[in-house]
Short mmCIF file of C-alpha atoms in Angstrom, two decimals:
data_model
loop_
_atom_site.label_atom_id
_atom_site.label_comp_id
_atom_site.label_asym_id
_atom_site.label_seq_id
_atom_site.Cartn_x
_atom_site.Cartn_y
_atom_site.Cartn_z
CA MET A 1 125.17 56.72 96.84
CA THR A 2 122.98 57.57 100.37
CA LYS A 3 119.59 57.70 100.46
CA ASN A 4 119.76 61.69 101.56
CA GLN A 5 122.11 62.12 97.98
CA ARG A 6 119.05 60.29 95.97
CA GLN A 7 116.14 62.24 97.53
CA ARG A 8 118.26 65.76 96.73
CA GLU A 9 118.61 64.62 93.05
CA GLN A 10 115.38 64.49 92.51
CA PRO A 11 113.18 66.59 91.07
CA GLN A 12 110.81 68.19 93.64
CA PRO A 13 107.36 68.24 92.90
CA VAL A 14 106.29 71.55 91.54
CA VAL A 15 103.70 73.27 94.39
CA ARG A 16 100.23 73.94 92.61
CA TYR A 17 98.42 75.00 95.50
CA TYR A 18 99.08 77.62 98.49
CA PRO A 19 99.15 76.61 101.33
CA PRO A 20 95.65 76.30 103.21
CA PHE A 21 96.99 79.37 105.64
CA GLN A 22 97.88 81.36 102.67
CA MET A 23 94.69 80.47 101.25
CA ALA A 24 92.87 81.44 104.72
CA ILE A 25 94.73 84.78 104.63
CA HIS A 26 93.62 85.83 101.28
CA TRP A 27 90.34 85.32 101.53
CA LEU A 28 90.12 86.60 105.30
CA VAL A 29 91.31 90.05 103.81
CA VAL A 30 88.17 89.65 100.88
CA PHE A 31 86.29 89.53 103.74
CA LEU A 32 87.98 92.45 105.50
CA VAL A 33 87.91 94.70 102.60
CA THR A 34 84.06 93.84 101.91
CA ALA A 35 83.82 94.87 105.58
CA GLN A 36 85.50 98.44 104.72
CA TRP A 37 83.36 99.04 101.57
CA TYR A 38 80.31 98.84 104.23
CA THR A 39 81.41 100.54 107.35
CA SER A 40 83.66 103.54 105.52
CA ASP A 41 80.48 105.72 105.49
CA ALA A 42 80.90 106.06 109.36
CA ILE A 43 83.97 107.58 109.64
CA PRO A 44 83.15 111.13 108.62
CA ARG A 45 80.30 111.53 110.95
CA THR A 46 82.48 109.92 113.94
CA ARG A 47 84.65 113.34 113.18
CA SER A 48 81.50 115.75 112.42
CA PRO A 49 81.44 118.27 115.21
CA PHE A 50 77.84 119.30 114.72
CA PHE A 51 76.23 115.90 114.19
CA PRO A 52 77.34 113.72 117.22
CA PRO A 53 77.04 110.05 115.78
CA SER A 54 75.24 107.73 116.89
CA ASP A 55 76.21 104.32 118.61
CA THR A 56 76.03 102.22 115.54
CA GLN A 57 78.12 104.79 113.83
CA LEU A 58 80.86 104.30 116.23
CA PHE A 59 80.73 100.64 116.22
CA MET A 60 80.81 100.43 112.40
CA ALA A 61 83.76 102.98 112.49
CA ALA A 62 85.58 100.69 115.46
CA VAL A 63 84.69 98.19 112.67
CA HIS A 64 86.31 100.09 109.50
CA THR A 65 89.79 101.35 111.91
CA TYR A 66 90.13 97.70 113.52
CA SER A 67 89.57 95.64 110.55
CA GLY A 68 92.03 98.18 108.57
CA ILE A 69 94.80 97.94 111.13
CA ALA A 70 94.14 93.40 110.59
CA ILE A 71 94.14 93.88 106.89
CA GLY A 72 97.49 95.70 106.90
CA LEU A 73 99.16 93.00 109.51
CA LEU A 74 97.65 90.34 107.22
CA VAL A 75 98.76 91.61 104.54
CA LEU A 76 102.42 91.82 105.92
CA MET A 77 102.07 88.34 106.92
CA ARG A 78 101.54 87.14 103.38
CA ILE A 79 103.89 88.84 101.52
CA TYR A 80 106.27 87.38 104.17
CA LEU A 81 104.85 83.66 103.69
CA ARG A 82 105.38 84.60 99.97
CA TRP A 83 108.63 85.48 100.66
CA LYS A 84 109.26 82.13 102.71
CA ARG A 85 107.53 80.05 100.56
CA PRO A 86 107.26 81.59 96.75
CA MET A 87 104.28 81.82 94.48
CA PRO A 88 103.37 78.33 93.04
CA ALA A 89 104.57 78.43 89.38
CA LEU A 90 102.31 79.02 86.73
CA ARG A 91 102.11 77.76 83.29
CA LEU A 92 101.14 81.08 81.70
CA PRO A 93 102.46 83.49 78.88
CA ARG A 94 105.13 85.65 79.90
CA TRP A 95 102.63 88.78 79.98
CA GLN A 96 100.36 87.42 81.70
CA ILE A 97 102.82 86.71 84.72
CA ILE A 98 104.18 89.82 84.73
CA ALA A 99 100.84 91.20 84.74
CA THR A 100 100.13 89.00 87.73
CA ALA A 101 103.41 90.23 89.80
CA ILE A 102 102.15 93.63 88.72
CA VAL A 103 98.63 93.43 90.51
CA HIS A 104 99.33 91.64 93.22
CA TRP A 105 102.69 93.61 94.40
CA GLY A 106 99.92 96.85 93.47
CA LEU A 107 97.27 95.19 95.64
CA TYR A 108 99.71 94.38 98.59
CA LEU A 109 101.16 97.66 98.54
CA GLY A 110 97.78 99.44 98.13
CA LEU A 111 96.43 97.62 101.23
CA ILE A 112 99.33 98.32 103.53
CA GLY A 113 99.26 102.04 102.33
CA GLN A 114 95.47 102.08 103.37
CA ALA A 115 95.80 100.59 106.33
CA ALA A 116 98.85 103.25 107.21
CA THR A 117 97.39 106.21 106.00
CA GLY A 118 94.32 105.12 108.27
CA VAL A 119 95.68 104.76 111.25
CA ILE A 120 97.48 107.85 110.48
CA ALA A 121 93.82 110.17 109.47
CA PHE A 122 92.43 108.72 112.22
CA TYR A 123 94.41 108.86 115.06
CA VAL A 124 97.35 111.78 113.84
CA TRP A 125 96.29 113.49 110.80
CA THR A 126 93.02 114.18 109.12
CA GLY A 127 94.47 115.21 105.94
CA ALA A 128 95.94 111.75 105.60
CA GLY A 129 92.40 110.81 104.46
CA ARG A 130 92.88 112.08 101.23
CA PHE A 131 95.59 110.24 100.71
CA HIS A 132 93.53 107.13 102.21
CA VAL A 133 91.13 107.95 99.53
CA ALA A 134 93.19 107.90 96.72
CA LEU A 135 94.67 104.75 97.33
CA TRP A 136 91.13 103.11 97.85
CA ASN A 137 90.22 104.21 93.99
CA LEU A 138 93.40 102.67 93.31
CA THR A 139 92.88 99.22 95.37
CA LEU A 140 89.14 99.35 93.14
CA VAL A 141 90.73 99.66 90.22
CA LEU A 142 93.37 96.47 91.13
CA VAL A 143 90.21 94.63 92.86
CA GLY A 144 88.45 95.11 89.33
CA ILE A 145 91.24 93.98 86.93
CA HIS A 146 92.19 90.82 89.92
CA LEU A 147 88.37 89.65 89.58
CA ALA A 148 88.45 89.92 85.84
CA ALA A 149 91.62 87.79 85.68
CA ALA A 150 90.05 85.28 88.13
CA LEU A 151 87.15 84.76 85.85
CA TYR A 152 89.46 84.87 82.58
CA HIS A 153 91.09 81.82 84.17
CA ILE A 154 87.18 80.30 85.04
CA VAL A 155 86.36 80.41 81.53
CA ARG A 156 89.73 79.29 80.37
CA ARG A 157 89.70 76.28 82.65
CA ASP A 158 93.61 76.76 83.14
CA GLY A 159 93.18 75.96 86.91
CA ALA A 160 95.10 79.12 87.83
CA ILE A 161 91.82 79.89 89.94
CA TRP A 162 92.31 76.59 91.99
CA ARG A 163 95.27 77.83 93.30
CA VAL A 164 93.58 79.92 96.13
CA GLY A 165 90.52 77.98 96.42
CA GLN A 166 91.24 74.11 96.49
CA HIS A 167 93.65 71.96 97.96
CA PRO A 168 94.59 68.56 97.32
CA ARG A 169 93.81 67.57 100.90
CA ARG A 170 90.06 69.67 100.37
CA VAL A 171 89.58 68.02 96.64
CA ARG A 172 86.80 65.61 98.68
CA PHE A 173 85.11 68.21 100.35
CA LEU A 174 84.89 71.01 97.68
CA GLY A 175 84.09 68.45 95.09
CA GLY A 176 80.60 68.30 96.59
CA PHE A 177 80.38 71.99 96.48
CA LYS A 178 81.14 71.93 92.80
CA GLU A 179 79.06 69.86 91.53
CA PHE A 180 76.55 71.45 93.31
CA VAL A 181 77.06 74.57 91.82
CA SER A 182 77.40 72.86 88.00
CA PHE A 183 74.49 71.15 88.59
CA ASN A 184 72.28 74.45 89.78
CA LEU A 185 74.55 76.62 86.61
CA ARG A 186 73.56 73.69 84.06
CA ASN A 187 70.03 73.47 85.45
CA PHE A 188 68.95 76.92 86.13
CA GLY A 189 71.61 79.03 84.60
#
């Protein structure tokens, strides 16, 4: 038996963490979605025929528009990367795995749909704005479920939450941060 054959027969280790690039995409999308929340009020003002928008509102509308496009592209990239390198295995009950898939794919489709309807509403047909807002409301519900599940996994300490926040090569760096947080929670919380 050759060395290559022995290597192929050995069981592959279970991938426990997302690669750093996928983690970066996740947190960049979180940041951009938060920016969307704060800049969304500027959009109606830029469309008003009676009240001209201020320079700040025009800037916020541009941030909203281009970060929305960036979110759509990043989510498409994230889907491609999940297809290319499947999601790390979880040891969870079957119902949680199914719920995870539903929420994640709902978020992906909702965010892509928002990006598409946002571009259509801004550049082509303002009537698409109703669909954009409906998808935003759906996204908020799914983000709430996602955050509740994250808190659940933090409380359970089952390791699922660290898949997008900690990488084996970064454990030393984050270890000091985790000690700082646990110290403050223990002494001041």
